[in-house]
Amino acid sequence: MADILMVLISTTLILMIYTILYRENPAFRFGEHLLVGATVGHAIVYGVFQVRDLAWRKLQTGILTGDLVGIAYIIPIILGVLIYFQFSSKYRYISRVSIALMLAVGLSLSIRGLMSVNVIGQIKGAVNPITNIEGLVYMIGVICVLLYFVYEKRASDIVGPLPKIGRYLLMLTMGAYFANSIMGRLSIVIGTLNELLVAPAWYLIPVALLIVVADAMIRRKSV
Amino acid sequence: MSSVWRNVTSAILFLVSLIILVEYVWVDATLQRLTTDFNNWAVVIGAFTLGLGGYSIIVRHWRMIVKRRTLWPYSVVLLVTLFTFIATGLITGSVTSPQYNWIYSAIVMPISSTLYGMNAFFIASASYRAFRARSWEAAVLLVAAIFLMLKNAPIGGVISPILPSIGTIIWDIAGATGMRAILIGIGIGTLALGLRVIIGQEKTPLGGAD
Amino acid sequence: MSWKELLSRNYKQVIYLCLFVSLAIPLMRPIGLPVPVDKTTQDVYDRIQALQPGDVAVLGSNIGAAIYAEVYPQYIAILEHLLRKPDVKILLVDHGTEGPIFTQKALKEVNAFTRKTYGEDFVHLGFIAGGEAAVAGLSRDIKALLDVDYEGNNLEDLPMMDDVNGANDFTIVIDFTASADSQFWLNQAYAPYGTEVAFGLTAVKVPDAYAYYTAGQIFGIIESLKGAAQYEVLIGRPGIAVKGMDAQSLAHLLYIGLIFLGNVLFFTQRGRRG
Amino acid sequence: MFKVGTLSWLTLTVVFSFFLLIFLYLSSKKIYIPQIREHPGVGAIIEALGRATEMGRPVSFSPGTSDLYSTKYAGDTAAALTILGYTAREAVKKGSKFIVGIAPPTVLPVAEEIVRTAYLMEGKPEEYIEEETVQFFSPNQWGFATSYIGMMHREQVAANFLFGGHAAEAMVIAESGATVGAMQVAGSTNVYQLPFFLVACDYTLIGEDEFAAAAYLSPDPVQKGTIFGQDIAKLICALLIVLGALLSTAGIDVISKLLSK
C-alpha cells in the first residue's frame, strides 16, 4: 500500500513541476519550495551526524585514552560553533577565523593538486613528438588557445592572428559542451519518464492536462 | 579587540597555507602531522557549515511568514518540510532508515530530477528560436555540435558511419587543444586567486572587506 | 484565431510536446538500435576484468537526485561486474550528503550482502564532508580520519580494513560524480601516490575529463547513460540504460531538425529584410 | 629533505608565484601598470548601447544569479559588477533608459550603489529612480527568470546584457531576448552555459575574458597587475609546450623528463 501512495505522490509532484512549461504558477512554486525545504533539512541532518562521527566521538575517546590528537578535536568543534557568528553583523569578524582555516586548507590543497595535474600534467600531455598532421594541429592549436587567454597589449600585438584561431578552436570545444549538455539533460528527462510512463503513474497525465487546458480557457476569457 | 582578531585570522590563513604547501615538497614528521590535523579539522568545520545555509533560510522564511509578505504560504510549506526531514532523520538515527528513505524518494527524487531535466525542453525551444549562426564563430560551433550529437546518439552511426568518425575527429581536436588550454588556465587562475587570498590582498571569500 | 496563429503564438508548447512524444514513443516501444562501445568504456571494462584476487577497488560516489539518471546505471553495472570478480575487495565512499542513500540502494539491488560478506569483501564508509580535505585524508590515512564505517562498526573490527589504509593500498579508484570530487581524486590520490583513477560522469562533465584521459592521467571514462548502456552490453546485462538510448537518438534528431529549421527561417527572413 | 618527484612542481609554482606577486606589488604601488588590450566584448557593449539609443528603446542588465560570496562564482559576480558600472555610465551618456534585474539579495545594495554613482558621474542623478532602475526580482532562480523576461517584453528592450554567474535560467532569458529582438552580449566562466550563450547572443566573453574586460574597464590597477602575472605564466607554459614538442620530435625528450622530476 505504501508504495502505491509513494507513486501517486511522486507522479503528482513530477506533473506539478512540469507545469512550468505552460507558465509559472502556484503548483510549480509549491513543488519548488517543497524541494528547498527537503534538501536544506537533509543537509542539517547530515551536518549533525558528521559532527558526531568525525569530531565528538574522537574527542570522547581522546579524553578517555588521553591521546592528544583526539583531545585536540575540541579546536575544530569550537571553530565550527564560531562560524555561526556570521549572522551577527556586529560580531561577524569572529566567524572569519573558522573560514580562514577552511580557506587555507581548501586553497592550498587545490594549488597542490591543480599545479601538478592541470598545469604540469597537461603540459606533459601536450608535449608529444610531432609524427603526423594531428600532432602538429594539436601542438599549434593548444598554443593558439593559450594565447587567446593572454590579454597584455604588447604580447597580443606580437602574436597577431593566433588568438583569433584560438577562439575558433574554442568553438569546437564549446560544441562538445553543447552536444554533451543536450545528451546529459535528455538522460535526466528519460529517467523521469521511465517512472512516469508506467501504470499506475500515467493515469494522472490526462488529469494534469485537463487542469492546464481549463486554466488556459479561463485565462483567455478574462484577458 | 576586533583588530587583534583580524590579525589572528590573517596569520592563520597564511601559516596554515604555508605549512600545507611546504609539506607537499618537504618530508618532515611534524609538518605531516600538522597537515593531517588541519585537513581533518577542515572536514569537521565543513560539517558545521552544512547547517549555515539552513539557519539563514529558516530566518528569512520565518520573517516572510510573520510579515505576511506575498507568497508567505509557500514559506510555511518550506519550513514544515524542512523540520519534517530534520525530525525524521534525527529520530530514526540515519538517512537510509526506511521512513527517511520513503519521504526522500517520494519528495526529493521526483522534483529535483524533473527540475534538472527541465533544461532539455528549454534548449529545444531555444534551438528553434534563438540558436542562430549569426557569426562565423557561432556557425563553427553549431556545425561541430551537430556532428558531435550524431556521435553521441547511436542513430548517427546507423545513418552513416562517416558521421561518428567526423564527430570523433572534432572531439579529439577539441579535447587536445581547447580543453587542455582551459585546464591550464584554471590551474594558473587558482594559483593567482589562492596567492591573493592567502596574503590577504583579496578579501571577498572571507566575507567582504569590512 | 486561426490554427496557424495559435501555433505560432504557442510555439514553445508545440516544441515541448514534440520533444515529449519523441522521448515517450521509444521508451514504450524500444527500437533496439545497436550500441557501439567507446574506447573509454572498454578501457574500464578491461581494467576491471584484469583485477587479481586481493586487489582493492574503491568506488567513490557523489550520486544525488540530480545526476541519478545519468550515473546510477553506471554505478550498478560496475558494482555488478566487481562482485563477479573472485576475492576482489570493494571500498565504497560517498562525497555528497545524498550519496549513502544511493550506495545502500545499489548494494541491495545487486544483493551484495548475500553474494559477499560485509567487512571482508566490501566496506561502505559513508559520506565524509570537507571536499578535497576528505579525499586527501582518505588517501593519506583512513584510520586517522575515520573511526567507524557507515553503519557505525568500528574500523578495527572489519578484517578487510586491516590491510587497506590509504591510497597505496588502492588498486583502482572509480569516482561516479558530476562535481569537483573527480578532480580531488586526481589531485590527492593520482598525483601524490600514482593510484589508477577512472571516472563515471554525467555527459556535461566528460569534455573536462577527456583531456586527462588523453594525457594518460585517468585510465577510462564512463560517459553518461551512453556509457552505462555500453557497460550493460559488455557485462551481458542490458537494462534501463540500453532502452534509454533509443529515446536519445530520436530526440537528438528533433534538436538537429529544430536548429536547421530555425536557421533556415532566420536566413530567409534576413534575406528578405537585408 | 625534498620529496622525490616534486622538484618540477616546486620550480613552476615558485616561478609563477614570483611573477604573480611581483606584478601585483608593482601595480598596487603604481610603479608599473600593465596595458590590457581592448577586448572585443567591450566593443560589442558599445555597439549594443548605440543600437538602443538609435531605436530609442531601453537597455536591460543582469549581473548574475549567484551570491557575492559564493566561492564558485565570487570572481564572476565581481567582474560583472565592474562591467555594470561601465555599461551604466555609457547608457546614461547616450540617454537610453537603463534597467538592472537582481536575484541575489547580497548583490542588490552593491548594484544600486554602482548604478546610482554612474548616474551621478554623468550629471543626471535625477534620472535614477529608486526601486525602478535597479529592480530586485526574486532570490529564486525561476522566479527571477520569469520576472526578468516579463520586464524585457514589457519594456521591449533593444539591448540585453547577461554577466556573472548564471545557471539554467540563462537559457530561457537569452531566448526571450532573441524573441524581443534585443542585441545581447553575455559573459560567463561556467563552461556548461557558455555554448548556449555563444549561439543565442550576439557576442559572448569566454571564461577569463570576463575578468580581462573588467580589468580593462576598471580604474583599479591591481586587476591589471594580476591579469599580466597570469599572462606570463601562460606564456611560460606555451613556451614549454613548443620547446618540448620540437625537442621530442628530434628525439630529445628532456622537457618531459624534467617535468617528471
Coordinates of C-alpha atoms in Angstrom, one line a residue, chain A residues 20 23-24 28 32-33 36 86 92 103 108 111-117 119-120 122-124 126-131 139 142-143 146-157 159 163 167 170-171 173-179 181-182 185, chain D residues 3 8-10 12-13 16 32 34-39 71 140-143 146 168 191-196 198-199 203-210 212 227-228 231 234-242 244-246 248-249 255-256 259-260:
Chain A
I20 CA 6.3 25.5 -15.7
R23 CA 3.6 29.1 -17.2
E24 CA 5.0 29.9 -13.8
F28 CA 5.2 24.8 -9.6
E32 CA 9.9 24.1 -5.6
H33 CA 9.5 25.3 -2.0
V36 CA 14.2 23.6 -0.9
Q86 CA 28.4 35.2 10.6
R92 CA 30.8 38.7 12.2
L103 CA 40.0 28.6 3.1
S108 CA 46.5 25.1 -0.6
I111 CA 47.0 24.7 -5.5
R112 CA 49.0 21.5 -4.7
G113 CA 46.7 19.4 -6.9
L114 CA 46.0 21.7 -9.8
M115 CA 49.5 22.8 -10.3
S116 CA 50.5 19.1 -10.6
V117 CA 47.5 17.7 -12.5
V119 CA 49.5 22.5 -15.3
I120 CA 52.3 20.0 -15.3
Q122 CA 48.6 18.9 -19.2
I123 CA 51.9 20.3 -20.5
K124 CA 53.3 16.8 -20.4
A126 CA 50.7 18.3 -24.9
V127 CA 54.4 17.5 -25.3
N128 CA 54.5 14.7 -27.9
P129 CA 56.8 14.1 -30.9
I130 CA 55.1 15.6 -34.0
T131 CA 54.9 12.5 -36.1
M139 CA 50.5 21.4 -30.7
V142 CA 46.8 24.4 -27.8
I143 CA 49.3 27.3 -28.2
L146 CA 46.6 29.6 -24.7
L147 CA 47.4 32.9 -26.5
Y148 CA 43.7 33.7 -26.8
F149 CA 43.7 34.0 -23.0
V150 CA 46.7 36.4 -23.0
Y151 CA 45.5 39.9 -22.6
E152 CA 48.5 42.2 -22.2
K153 CA 48.6 44.7 -25.1
R154 CA 52.1 44.3 -26.5
A155 CA 52.0 40.5 -26.2
S156 CA 48.7 40.4 -28.1
D157 CA 50.1 42.7 -30.8
V159 CA 51.2 37.2 -31.6
P163 CA 44.4 34.2 -30.7
R167 CA 38.9 31.4 -30.5
L170 CA 37.5 27.1 -28.6
M171 CA 34.3 26.9 -30.7
T173 CA 35.4 22.7 -27.5
M174 CA 32.2 24.6 -26.8
G175 CA 30.5 22.5 -29.4
A176 CA 31.5 19.4 -27.4
Y177 CA 29.9 21.0 -24.3
F178 CA 26.8 21.9 -26.3
A179 CA 26.3 18.3 -27.6
S181 CA 24.8 19.1 -22.3
I182 CA 21.9 18.0 -24.5
R185 CA 19.7 16.7 -19.8
Chain D
K3 CA 60.2 14.6 -1.6
S8 CA 59.2 20.3 -11.2
W9 CA 56.1 21.3 -9.1
L10 CA 58.2 23.4 -6.8
L12 CA 57.0 26.0 -11.6
T13 CA 54.9 27.1 -8.6
F16 CA 54.7 31.5 -11.4
Y32 CA 54.2 49.6 -13.4
P34 CA 50.4 46.8 -17.5
Q35 CA 48.4 47.8 -20.6
I36 CA 45.4 45.4 -21.2
R37 CA 44.2 45.2 -24.8
E38 CA 40.7 46.4 -25.5
H39 CA 38.6 43.4 -25.5
T71 CA 33.2 30.6 -3.6
N140 CA 14.9 32.1 -6.5
Q141 CA 16.3 31.0 -9.9
W142 CA 13.0 30.5 -11.8
G143 CA 11.1 33.3 -10.0
T146 CA 10.1 34.8 -15.2
A168 CA 20.0 27.0 -16.5
V191 CA 31.5 26.2 -19.4
Y192 CA 28.1 24.5 -19.3
Q193 CA 26.3 27.8 -20.1
L194 CA 28.8 29.2 -22.5
P195 CA 27.9 27.2 -25.6
F196 CA 24.3 28.3 -25.3
L198 CA 27.6 31.7 -27.8
V199 CA 24.8 30.7 -30.2
Y203 CA 28.8 38.3 -28.6
T204 CA 30.0 36.2 -25.7
L205 CA 33.0 36.7 -23.4
I206 CA 34.5 33.2 -22.7
G207 CA 35.8 32.4 -19.2
E208 CA 38.7 34.7 -18.3
D209 CA 37.6 37.2 -21.0
E210 CA 35.2 38.5 -18.4
A212 CA 40.1 40.8 -18.6
I227 CA 46.0 39.6 -15.3
F228 CA 49.6 40.4 -16.5
D231 CA 49.7 36.1 -18.9
K234 CA 50.6 31.1 -19.7
L235 CA 53.4 32.2 -22.0
I236 CA 55.8 30.1 -20.0
C237 CA 53.5 27.1 -20.4
A238 CA 53.2 27.8 -24.1
L239 CA 57.0 28.0 -24.4
L240 CA 57.4 24.7 -22.5
I241 CA 55.0 23.0 -24.9
V242 CA 56.5 24.3 -28.1
G244 CA 59.1 20.1 -25.6
A245 CA 57.2 19.2 -28.8
L246 CA 60.1 20.3 -31.1
S248 CA 60.9 15.4 -28.6
T249 CA 60.3 15.3 -32.4
I255 CA 61.3 18.6 -21.2
S256 CA 59.0 15.8 -20.2
L259 CA 58.6 17.8 -15.7
S260 CA 58.5 14.3 -14.2

